[in-house]
Short mmCIF file of N, CA and C and ligand atoms in Angstrom, two decimals:
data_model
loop_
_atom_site.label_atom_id
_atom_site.label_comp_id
_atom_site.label_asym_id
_atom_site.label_seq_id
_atom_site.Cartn_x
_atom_site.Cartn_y
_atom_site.Cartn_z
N UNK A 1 0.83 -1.20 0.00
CA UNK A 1 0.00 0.00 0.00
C UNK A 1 0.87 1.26 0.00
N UNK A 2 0.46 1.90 -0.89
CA UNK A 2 1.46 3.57 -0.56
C UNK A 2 0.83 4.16 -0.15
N UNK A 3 -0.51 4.70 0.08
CA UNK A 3 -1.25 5.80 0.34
C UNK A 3 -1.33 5.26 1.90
N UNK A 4 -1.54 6.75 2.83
CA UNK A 4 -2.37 6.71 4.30
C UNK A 4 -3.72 6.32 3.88
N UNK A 5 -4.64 5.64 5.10
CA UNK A 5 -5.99 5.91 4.69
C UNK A 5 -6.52 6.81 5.73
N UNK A 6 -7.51 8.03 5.36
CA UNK A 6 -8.09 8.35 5.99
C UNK A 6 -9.34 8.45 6.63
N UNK A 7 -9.93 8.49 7.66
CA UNK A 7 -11.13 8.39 8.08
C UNK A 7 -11.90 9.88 8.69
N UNK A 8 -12.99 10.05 7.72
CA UNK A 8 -13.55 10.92 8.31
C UNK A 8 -15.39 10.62 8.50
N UNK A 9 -15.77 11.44 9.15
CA UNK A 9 -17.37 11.03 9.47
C UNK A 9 -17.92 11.48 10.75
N UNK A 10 -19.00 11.37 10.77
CA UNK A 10 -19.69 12.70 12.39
C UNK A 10 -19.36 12.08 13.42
N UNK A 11 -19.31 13.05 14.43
CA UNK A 11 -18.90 12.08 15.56
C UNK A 11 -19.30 10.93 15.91
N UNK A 12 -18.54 10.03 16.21
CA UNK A 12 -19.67 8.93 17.07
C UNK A 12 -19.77 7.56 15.94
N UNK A 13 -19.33 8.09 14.97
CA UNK A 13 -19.11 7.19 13.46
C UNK A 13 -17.94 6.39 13.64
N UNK A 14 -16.89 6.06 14.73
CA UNK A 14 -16.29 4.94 14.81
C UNK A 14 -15.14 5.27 14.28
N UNK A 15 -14.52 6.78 13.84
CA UNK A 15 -13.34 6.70 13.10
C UNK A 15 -11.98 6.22 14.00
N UNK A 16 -11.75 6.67 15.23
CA UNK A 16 -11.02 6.77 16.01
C UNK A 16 -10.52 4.55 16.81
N UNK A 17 -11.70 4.11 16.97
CA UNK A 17 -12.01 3.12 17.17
C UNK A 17 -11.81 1.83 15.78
N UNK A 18 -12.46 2.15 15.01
CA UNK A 18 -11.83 1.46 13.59
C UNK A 18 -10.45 1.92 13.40
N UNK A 19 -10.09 2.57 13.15
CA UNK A 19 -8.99 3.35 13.08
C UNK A 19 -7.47 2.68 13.60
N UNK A 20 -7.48 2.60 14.95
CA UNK A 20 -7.24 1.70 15.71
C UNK A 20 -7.38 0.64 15.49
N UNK A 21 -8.15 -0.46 15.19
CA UNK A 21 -8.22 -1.88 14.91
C UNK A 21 -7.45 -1.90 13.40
N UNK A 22 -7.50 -1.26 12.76
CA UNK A 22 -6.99 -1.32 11.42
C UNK A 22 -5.48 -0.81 11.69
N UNK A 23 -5.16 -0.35 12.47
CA UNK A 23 -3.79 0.05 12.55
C UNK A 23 -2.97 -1.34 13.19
N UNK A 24 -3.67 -2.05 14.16
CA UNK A 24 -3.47 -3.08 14.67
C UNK A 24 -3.33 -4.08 13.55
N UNK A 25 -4.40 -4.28 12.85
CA UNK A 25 -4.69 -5.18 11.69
C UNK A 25 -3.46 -5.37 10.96
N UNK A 26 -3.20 -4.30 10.57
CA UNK A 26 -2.53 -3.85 9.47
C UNK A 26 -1.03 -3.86 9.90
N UNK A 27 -0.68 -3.29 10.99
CA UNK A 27 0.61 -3.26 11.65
C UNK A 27 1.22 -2.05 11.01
N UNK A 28 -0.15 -0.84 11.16
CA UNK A 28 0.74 0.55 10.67
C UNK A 28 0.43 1.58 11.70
N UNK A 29 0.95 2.76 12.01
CA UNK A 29 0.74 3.51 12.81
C UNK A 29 -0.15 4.64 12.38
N UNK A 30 -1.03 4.69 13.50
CA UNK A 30 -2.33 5.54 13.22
C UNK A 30 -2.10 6.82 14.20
N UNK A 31 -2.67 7.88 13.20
CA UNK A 31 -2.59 9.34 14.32
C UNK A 31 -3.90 9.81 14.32
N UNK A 32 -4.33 10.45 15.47
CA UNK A 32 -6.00 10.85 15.43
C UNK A 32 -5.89 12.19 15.58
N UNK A 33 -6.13 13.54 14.68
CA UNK A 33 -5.93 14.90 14.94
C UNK A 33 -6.34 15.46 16.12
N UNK A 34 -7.82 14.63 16.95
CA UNK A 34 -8.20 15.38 17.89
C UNK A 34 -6.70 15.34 19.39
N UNK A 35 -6.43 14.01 19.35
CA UNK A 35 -5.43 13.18 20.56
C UNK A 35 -4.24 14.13 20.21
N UNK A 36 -3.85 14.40 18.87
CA UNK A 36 -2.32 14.85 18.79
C UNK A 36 -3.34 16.64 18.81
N UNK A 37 -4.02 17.43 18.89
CA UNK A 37 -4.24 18.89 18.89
C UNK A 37 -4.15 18.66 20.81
N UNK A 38 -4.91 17.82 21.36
CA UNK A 38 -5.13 17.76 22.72
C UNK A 38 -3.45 17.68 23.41
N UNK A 39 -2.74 16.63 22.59
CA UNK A 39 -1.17 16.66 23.40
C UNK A 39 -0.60 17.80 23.13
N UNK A 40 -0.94 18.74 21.99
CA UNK A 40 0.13 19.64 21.61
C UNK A 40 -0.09 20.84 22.55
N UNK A 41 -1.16 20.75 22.32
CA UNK A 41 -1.92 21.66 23.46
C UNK A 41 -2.02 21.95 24.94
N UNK A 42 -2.04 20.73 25.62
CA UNK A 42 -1.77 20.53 26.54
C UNK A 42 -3.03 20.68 27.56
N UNK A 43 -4.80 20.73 26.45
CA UNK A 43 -5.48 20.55 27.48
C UNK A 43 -6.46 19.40 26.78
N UNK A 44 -7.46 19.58 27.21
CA UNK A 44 -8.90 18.55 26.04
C UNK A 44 -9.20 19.39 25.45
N UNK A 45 -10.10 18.78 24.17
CA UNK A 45 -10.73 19.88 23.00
C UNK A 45 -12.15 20.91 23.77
N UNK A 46 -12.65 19.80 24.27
CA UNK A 46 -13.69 20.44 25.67
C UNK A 46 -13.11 22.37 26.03
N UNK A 47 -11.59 21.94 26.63
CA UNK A 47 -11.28 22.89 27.09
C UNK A 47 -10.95 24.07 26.05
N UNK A 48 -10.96 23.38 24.94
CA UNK A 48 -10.19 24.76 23.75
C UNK A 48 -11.37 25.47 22.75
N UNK A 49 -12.18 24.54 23.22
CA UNK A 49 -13.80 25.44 22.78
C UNK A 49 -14.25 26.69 23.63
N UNK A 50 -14.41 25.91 24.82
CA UNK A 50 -14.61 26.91 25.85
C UNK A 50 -13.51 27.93 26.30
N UNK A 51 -12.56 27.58 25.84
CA UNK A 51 -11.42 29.03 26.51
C UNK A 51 -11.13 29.86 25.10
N UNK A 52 -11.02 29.05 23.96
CA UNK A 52 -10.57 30.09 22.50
C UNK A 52 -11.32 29.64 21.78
N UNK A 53 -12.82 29.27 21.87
CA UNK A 53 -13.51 29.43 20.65
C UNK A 53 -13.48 28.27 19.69
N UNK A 54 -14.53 27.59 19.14
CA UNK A 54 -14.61 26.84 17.62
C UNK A 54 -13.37 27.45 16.52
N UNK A 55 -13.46 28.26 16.48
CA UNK A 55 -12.50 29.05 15.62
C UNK A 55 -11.15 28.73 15.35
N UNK A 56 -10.68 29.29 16.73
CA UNK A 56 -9.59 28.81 17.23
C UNK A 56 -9.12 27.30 17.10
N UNK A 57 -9.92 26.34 16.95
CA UNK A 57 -9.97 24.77 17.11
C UNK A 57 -9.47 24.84 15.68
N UNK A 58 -11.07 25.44 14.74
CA UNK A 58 -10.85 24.56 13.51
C UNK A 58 -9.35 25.10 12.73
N UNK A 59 -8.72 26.51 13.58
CA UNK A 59 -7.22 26.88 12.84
C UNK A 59 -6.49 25.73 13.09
N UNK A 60 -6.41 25.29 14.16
CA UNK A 60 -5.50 24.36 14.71
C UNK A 60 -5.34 22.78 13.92
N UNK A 61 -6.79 22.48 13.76
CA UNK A 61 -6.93 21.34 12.76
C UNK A 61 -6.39 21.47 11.31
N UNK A 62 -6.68 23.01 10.68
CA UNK A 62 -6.09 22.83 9.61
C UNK A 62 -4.72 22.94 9.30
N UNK A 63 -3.98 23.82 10.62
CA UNK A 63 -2.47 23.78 10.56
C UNK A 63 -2.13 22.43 10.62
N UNK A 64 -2.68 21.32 11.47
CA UNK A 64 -2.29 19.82 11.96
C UNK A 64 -1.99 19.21 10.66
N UNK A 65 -3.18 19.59 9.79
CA UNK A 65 -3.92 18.89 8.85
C UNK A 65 -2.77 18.96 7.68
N UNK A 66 -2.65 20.59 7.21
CA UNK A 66 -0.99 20.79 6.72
C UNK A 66 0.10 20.24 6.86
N UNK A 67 0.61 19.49 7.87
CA UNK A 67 1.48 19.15 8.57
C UNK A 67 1.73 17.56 7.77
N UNK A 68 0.38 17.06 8.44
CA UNK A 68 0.07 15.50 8.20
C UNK A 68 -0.10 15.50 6.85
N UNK A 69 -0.06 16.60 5.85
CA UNK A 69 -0.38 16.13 4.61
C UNK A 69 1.15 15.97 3.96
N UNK A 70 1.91 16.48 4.54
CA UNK A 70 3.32 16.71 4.37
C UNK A 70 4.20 15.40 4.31
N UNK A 71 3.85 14.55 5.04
CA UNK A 71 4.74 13.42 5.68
C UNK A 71 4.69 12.39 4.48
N UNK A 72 5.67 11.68 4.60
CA UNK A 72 5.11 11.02 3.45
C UNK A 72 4.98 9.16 4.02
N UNK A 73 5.09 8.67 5.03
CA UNK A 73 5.06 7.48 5.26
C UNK A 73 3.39 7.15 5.73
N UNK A 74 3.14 6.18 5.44
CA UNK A 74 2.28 5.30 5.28
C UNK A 74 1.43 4.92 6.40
N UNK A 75 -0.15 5.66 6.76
CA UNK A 75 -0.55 5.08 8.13
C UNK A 75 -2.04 5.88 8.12
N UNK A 76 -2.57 5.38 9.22
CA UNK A 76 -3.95 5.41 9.39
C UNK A 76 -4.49 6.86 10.26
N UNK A 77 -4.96 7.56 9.13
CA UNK A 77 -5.53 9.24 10.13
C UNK A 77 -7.07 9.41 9.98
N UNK A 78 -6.94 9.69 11.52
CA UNK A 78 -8.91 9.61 11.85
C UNK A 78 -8.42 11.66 12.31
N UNK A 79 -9.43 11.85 11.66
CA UNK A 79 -9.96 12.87 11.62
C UNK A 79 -11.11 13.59 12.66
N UNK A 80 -11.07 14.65 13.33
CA UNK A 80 -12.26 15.25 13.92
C UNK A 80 -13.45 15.41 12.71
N UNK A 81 -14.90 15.65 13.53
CA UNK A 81 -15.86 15.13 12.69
C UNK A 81 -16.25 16.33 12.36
N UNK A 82 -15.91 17.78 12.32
CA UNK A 82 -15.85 18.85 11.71
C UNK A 82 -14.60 19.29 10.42
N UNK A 83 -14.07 18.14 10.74
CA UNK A 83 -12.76 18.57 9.45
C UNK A 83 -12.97 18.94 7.99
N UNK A 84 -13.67 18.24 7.62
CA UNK A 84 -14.22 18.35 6.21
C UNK A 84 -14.67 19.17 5.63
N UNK A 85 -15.32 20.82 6.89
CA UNK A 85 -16.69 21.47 6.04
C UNK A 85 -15.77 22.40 5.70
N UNK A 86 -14.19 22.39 5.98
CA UNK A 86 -13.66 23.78 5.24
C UNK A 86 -12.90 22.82 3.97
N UNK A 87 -13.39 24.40 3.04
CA UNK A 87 -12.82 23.56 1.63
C UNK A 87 -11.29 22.83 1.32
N UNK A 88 -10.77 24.22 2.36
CA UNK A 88 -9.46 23.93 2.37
C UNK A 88 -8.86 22.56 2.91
N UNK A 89 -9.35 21.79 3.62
CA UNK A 89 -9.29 20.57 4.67
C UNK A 89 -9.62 19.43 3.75
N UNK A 90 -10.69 19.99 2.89
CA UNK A 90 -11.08 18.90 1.75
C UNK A 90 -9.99 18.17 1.14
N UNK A 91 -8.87 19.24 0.25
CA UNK A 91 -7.95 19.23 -0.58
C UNK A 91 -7.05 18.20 0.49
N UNK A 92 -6.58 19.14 1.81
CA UNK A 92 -5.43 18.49 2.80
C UNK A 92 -6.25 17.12 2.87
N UNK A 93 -6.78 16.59 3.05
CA UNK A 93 -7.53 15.03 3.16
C UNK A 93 -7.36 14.63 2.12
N UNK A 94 -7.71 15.00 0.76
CA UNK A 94 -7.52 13.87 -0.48
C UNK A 94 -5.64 14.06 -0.48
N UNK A 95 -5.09 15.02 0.14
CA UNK A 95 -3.33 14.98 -0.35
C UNK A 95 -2.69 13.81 0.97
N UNK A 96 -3.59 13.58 2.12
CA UNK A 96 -3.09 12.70 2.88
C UNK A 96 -2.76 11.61 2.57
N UNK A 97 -3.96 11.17 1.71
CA UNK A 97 -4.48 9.72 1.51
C UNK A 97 -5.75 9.05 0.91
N UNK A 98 -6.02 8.06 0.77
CA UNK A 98 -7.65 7.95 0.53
C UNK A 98 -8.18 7.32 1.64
N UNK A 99 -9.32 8.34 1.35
CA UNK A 99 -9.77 9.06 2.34
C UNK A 99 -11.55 7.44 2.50
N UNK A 100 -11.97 7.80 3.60
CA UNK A 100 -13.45 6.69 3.62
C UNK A 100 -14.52 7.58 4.72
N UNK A 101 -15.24 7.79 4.19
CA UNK A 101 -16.51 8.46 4.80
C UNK A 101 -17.09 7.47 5.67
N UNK A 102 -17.40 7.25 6.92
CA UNK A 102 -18.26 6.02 8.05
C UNK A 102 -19.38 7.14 7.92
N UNK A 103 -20.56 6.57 7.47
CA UNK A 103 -22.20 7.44 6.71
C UNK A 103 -22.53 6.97 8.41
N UNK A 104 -23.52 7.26 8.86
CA UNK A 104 -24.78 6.99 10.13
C UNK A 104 -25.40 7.86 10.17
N UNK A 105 -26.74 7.47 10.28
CA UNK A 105 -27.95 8.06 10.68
C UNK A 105 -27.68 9.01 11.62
N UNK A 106 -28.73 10.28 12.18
CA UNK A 106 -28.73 10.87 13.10
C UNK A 106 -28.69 10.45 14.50
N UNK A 107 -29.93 9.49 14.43
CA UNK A 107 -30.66 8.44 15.00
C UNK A 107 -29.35 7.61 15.67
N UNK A 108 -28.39 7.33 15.29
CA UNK A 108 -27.43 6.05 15.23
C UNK A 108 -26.13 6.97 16.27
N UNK A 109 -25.97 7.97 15.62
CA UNK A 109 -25.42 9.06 16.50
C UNK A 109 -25.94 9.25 17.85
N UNK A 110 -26.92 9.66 17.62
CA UNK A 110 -27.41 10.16 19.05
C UNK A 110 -27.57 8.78 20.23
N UNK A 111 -27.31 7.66 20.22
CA UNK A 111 -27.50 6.49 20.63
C UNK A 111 -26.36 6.27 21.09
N UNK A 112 -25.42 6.26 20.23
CA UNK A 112 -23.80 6.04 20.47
C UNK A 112 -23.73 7.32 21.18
N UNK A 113 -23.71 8.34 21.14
CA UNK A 113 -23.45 9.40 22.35
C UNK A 113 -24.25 9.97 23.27
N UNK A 114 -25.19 9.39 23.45
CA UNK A 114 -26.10 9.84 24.57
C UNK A 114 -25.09 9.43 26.19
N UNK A 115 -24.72 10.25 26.74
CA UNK A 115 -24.69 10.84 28.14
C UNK A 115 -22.96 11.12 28.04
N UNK A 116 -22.64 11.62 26.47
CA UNK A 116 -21.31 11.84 26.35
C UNK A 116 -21.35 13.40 26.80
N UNK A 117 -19.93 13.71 27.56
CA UNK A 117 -19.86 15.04 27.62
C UNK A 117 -18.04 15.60 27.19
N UNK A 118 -17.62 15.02 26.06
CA UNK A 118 -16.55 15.13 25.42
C UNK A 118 -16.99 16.39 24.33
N UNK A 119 -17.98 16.00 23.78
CA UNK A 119 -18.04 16.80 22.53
C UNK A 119 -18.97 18.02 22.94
N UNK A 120 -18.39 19.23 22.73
CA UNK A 120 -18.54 20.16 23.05
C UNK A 120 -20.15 20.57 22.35
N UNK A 121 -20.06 20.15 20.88
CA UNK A 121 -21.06 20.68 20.27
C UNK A 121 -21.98 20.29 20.37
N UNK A 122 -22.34 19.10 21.09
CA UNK A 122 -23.66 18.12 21.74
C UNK A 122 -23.59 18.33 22.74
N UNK A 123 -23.41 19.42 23.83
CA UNK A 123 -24.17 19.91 24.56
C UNK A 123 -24.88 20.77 24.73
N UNK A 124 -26.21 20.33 24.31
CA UNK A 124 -27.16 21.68 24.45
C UNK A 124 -28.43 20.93 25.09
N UNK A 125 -29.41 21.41 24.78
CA UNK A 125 -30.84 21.16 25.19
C UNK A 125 -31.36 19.45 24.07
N UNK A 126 -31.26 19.88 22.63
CA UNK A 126 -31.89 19.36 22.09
C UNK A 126 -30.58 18.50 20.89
N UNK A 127 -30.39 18.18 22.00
CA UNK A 127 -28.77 17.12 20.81
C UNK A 127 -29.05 16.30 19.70
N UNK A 128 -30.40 15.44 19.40
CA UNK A 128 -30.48 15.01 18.50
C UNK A 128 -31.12 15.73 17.28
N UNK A 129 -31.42 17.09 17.86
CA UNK A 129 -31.84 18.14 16.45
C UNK A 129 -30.69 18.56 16.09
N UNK A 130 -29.79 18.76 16.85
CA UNK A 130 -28.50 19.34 17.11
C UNK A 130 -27.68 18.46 15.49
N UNK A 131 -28.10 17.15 15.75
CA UNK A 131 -27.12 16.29 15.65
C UNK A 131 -27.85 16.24 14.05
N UNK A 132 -28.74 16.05 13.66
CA UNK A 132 -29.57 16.33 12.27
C UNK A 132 -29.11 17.61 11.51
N UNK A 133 -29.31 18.55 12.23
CA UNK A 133 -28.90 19.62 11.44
C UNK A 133 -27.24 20.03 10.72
N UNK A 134 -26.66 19.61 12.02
CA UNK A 134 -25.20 18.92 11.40
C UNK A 134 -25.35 18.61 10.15
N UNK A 135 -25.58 17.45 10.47
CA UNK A 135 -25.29 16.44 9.48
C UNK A 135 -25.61 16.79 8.01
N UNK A 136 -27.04 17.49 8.16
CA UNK A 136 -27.22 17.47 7.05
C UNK A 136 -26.31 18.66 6.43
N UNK A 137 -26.01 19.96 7.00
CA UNK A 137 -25.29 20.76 6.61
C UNK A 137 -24.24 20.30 6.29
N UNK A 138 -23.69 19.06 6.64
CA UNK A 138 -22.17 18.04 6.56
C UNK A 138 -21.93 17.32 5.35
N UNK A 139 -23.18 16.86 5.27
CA UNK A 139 -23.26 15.32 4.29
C UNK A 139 -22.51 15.79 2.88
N UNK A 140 -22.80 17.00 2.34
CA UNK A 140 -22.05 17.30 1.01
C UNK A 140 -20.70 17.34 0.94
N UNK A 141 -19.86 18.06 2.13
CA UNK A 141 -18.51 18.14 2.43
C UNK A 141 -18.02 16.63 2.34
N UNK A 142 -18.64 16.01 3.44
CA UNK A 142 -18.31 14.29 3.56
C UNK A 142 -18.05 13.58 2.37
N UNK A 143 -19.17 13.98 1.36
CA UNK A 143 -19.14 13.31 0.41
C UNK A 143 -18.66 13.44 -0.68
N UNK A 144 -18.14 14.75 -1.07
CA UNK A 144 -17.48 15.08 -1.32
C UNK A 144 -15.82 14.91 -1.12
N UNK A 145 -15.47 14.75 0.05
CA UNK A 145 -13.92 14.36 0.25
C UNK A 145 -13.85 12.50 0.37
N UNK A 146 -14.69 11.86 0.12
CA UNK A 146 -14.67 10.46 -0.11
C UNK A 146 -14.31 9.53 -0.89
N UNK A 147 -13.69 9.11 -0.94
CA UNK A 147 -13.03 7.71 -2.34
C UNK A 147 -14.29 6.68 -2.06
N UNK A 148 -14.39 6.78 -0.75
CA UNK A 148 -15.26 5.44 -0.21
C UNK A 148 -16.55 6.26 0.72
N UNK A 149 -17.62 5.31 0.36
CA UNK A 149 -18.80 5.30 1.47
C UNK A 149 -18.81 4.26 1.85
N UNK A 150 -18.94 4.04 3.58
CA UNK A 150 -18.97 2.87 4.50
C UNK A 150 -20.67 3.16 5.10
N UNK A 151 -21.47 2.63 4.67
CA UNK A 151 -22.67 2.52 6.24
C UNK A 151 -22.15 2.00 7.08
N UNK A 152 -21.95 2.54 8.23
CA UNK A 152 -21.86 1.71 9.52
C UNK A 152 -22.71 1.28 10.69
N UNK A 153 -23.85 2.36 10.59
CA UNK A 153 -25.18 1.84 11.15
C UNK A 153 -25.08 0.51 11.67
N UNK A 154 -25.25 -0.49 11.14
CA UNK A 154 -25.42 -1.84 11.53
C UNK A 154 -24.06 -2.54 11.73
N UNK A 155 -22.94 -1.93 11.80
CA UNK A 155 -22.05 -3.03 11.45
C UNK A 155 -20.76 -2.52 12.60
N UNK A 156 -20.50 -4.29 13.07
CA UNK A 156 -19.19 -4.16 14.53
C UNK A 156 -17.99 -3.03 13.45
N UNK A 157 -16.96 -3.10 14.46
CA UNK A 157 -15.71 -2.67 14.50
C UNK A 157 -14.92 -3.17 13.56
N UNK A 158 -14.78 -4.78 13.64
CA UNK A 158 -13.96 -5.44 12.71
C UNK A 158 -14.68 -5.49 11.39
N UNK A 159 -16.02 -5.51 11.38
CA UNK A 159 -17.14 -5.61 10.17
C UNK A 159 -16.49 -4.89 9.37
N UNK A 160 -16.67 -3.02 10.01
CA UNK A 160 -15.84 -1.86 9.33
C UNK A 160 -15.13 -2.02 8.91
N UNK A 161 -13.45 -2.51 9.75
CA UNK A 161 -12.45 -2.74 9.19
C UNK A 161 -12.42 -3.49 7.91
N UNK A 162 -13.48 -4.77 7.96
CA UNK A 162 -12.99 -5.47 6.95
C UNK A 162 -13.74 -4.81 5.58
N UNK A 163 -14.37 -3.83 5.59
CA UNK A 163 -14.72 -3.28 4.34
C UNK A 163 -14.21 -2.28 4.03
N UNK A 164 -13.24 -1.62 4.75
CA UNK A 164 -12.08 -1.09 4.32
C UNK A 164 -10.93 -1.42 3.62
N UNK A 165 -10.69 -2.33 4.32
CA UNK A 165 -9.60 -3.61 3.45
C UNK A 165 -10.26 -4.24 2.12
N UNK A 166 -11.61 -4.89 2.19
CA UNK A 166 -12.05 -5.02 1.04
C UNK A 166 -11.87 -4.23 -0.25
N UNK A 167 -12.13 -2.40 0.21
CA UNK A 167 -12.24 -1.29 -1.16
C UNK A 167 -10.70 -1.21 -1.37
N UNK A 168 -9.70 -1.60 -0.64
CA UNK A 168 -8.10 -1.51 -0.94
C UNK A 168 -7.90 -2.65 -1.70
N UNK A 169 -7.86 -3.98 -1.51
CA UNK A 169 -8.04 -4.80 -2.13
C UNK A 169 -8.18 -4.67 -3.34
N UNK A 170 -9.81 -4.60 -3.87
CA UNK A 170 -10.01 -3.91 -5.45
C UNK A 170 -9.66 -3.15 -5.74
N UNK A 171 -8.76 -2.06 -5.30
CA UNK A 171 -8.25 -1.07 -5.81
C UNK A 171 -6.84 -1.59 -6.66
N UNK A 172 -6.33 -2.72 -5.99
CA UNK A 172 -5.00 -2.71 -5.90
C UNK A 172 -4.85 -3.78 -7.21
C1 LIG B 201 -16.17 17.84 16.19
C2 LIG B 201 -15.86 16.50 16.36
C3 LIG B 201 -14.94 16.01 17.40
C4 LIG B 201 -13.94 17.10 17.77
C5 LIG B 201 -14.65 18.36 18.14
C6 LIG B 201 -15.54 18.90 17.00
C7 LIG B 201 -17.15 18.23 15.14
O1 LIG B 201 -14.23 14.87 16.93
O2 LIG B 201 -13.05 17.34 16.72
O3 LIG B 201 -15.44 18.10 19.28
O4 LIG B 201 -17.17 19.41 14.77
O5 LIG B 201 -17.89 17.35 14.66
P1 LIG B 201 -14.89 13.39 16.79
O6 LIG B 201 -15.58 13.35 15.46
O7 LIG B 201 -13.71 12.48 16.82
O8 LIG B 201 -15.81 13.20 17.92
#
């Protein structure tokens, strides 16, 4: 394989977690932008919303994002689930690697994160409108920076993995 693969998709879509099993799988090293902005940083993303703003975050992701597009060895990058909607992030994602969209329902989201208090932007009153309106404002960016669509709705960890490996496979 020469290319990284990348994973992007709304929160709660398993990138970080697949991600991981496939790095295992595979025996390549995986980096997750939110874990390496949080070490560089030196607090949680929690904390960098609330002290400097969304803003401030999504600069940070796309400097990361620059960075990681730079490297040239071979490995598995999970992405925050806001990365995609700037255009510019689009481009840095297809120059990483090929890239795989994990699709889920709103519905599927809000299930997998109900009584999470990591993600800053699902805390409000009404998280699963929250979590719709996202998405749908999302889904074009997503799909747009995709080689691959994964449903994951219904399907384990390794399931994922192995239909990742599957679209490499035929590629190759
Ligand atoms: C965000 C997703 C989070 C994290 C931040 C913002 C988003 O990452 O980057 O809370 O805008 O969807 P995960 O998708 O890994 O939860």
């Amino acid at each position: 394989m020469e290319k990284s693969i990348v994973l992007i998709g709304f929160m709660g879509c398993g990138k970080s977690t697949v991600g991981s099993r496939l790095s295992y799988r595979m025996r390549i090293p995986m980096e997750d932008t939110d874990k390496i902005i949080e070490r560089e940083q030196g607090v949680t993303i929690r904390e960098i919303f609330a002290q400097k703003g969304e803003e401030t975050f999504r600069e940070m992701e796309t400097e990361l994002l620059s960075r990681l597009a730079e490297r040239k060895c071979v490995r598995i990058i999970s992405v925050g689930g806001g990365t995609p909607v700037r255009e510019e992030n689009r481009a840095l994602l297809k120059k990483c690697g090929t890239v795989f969209y994990f699709r889920l329902k709103p519905e599927s989201v809000y299930k997998r994160l109900k009584g999470d208090t990591t993600r800053p932007l699902l805390q409000c009153e009404e998280p699963l409108e929250r979590i719709r309106t996202l998405l749908e404002q999302r889904s074009v960016a997503y799909e747009e920076s995709a080689d691959y669509i994964i449903d994951v709705d219904e399907l384990s960890v390794d399931q994922v993995a192995d239909r990742v490996l599957n679209c490499l496979d035929r590629k190759m």
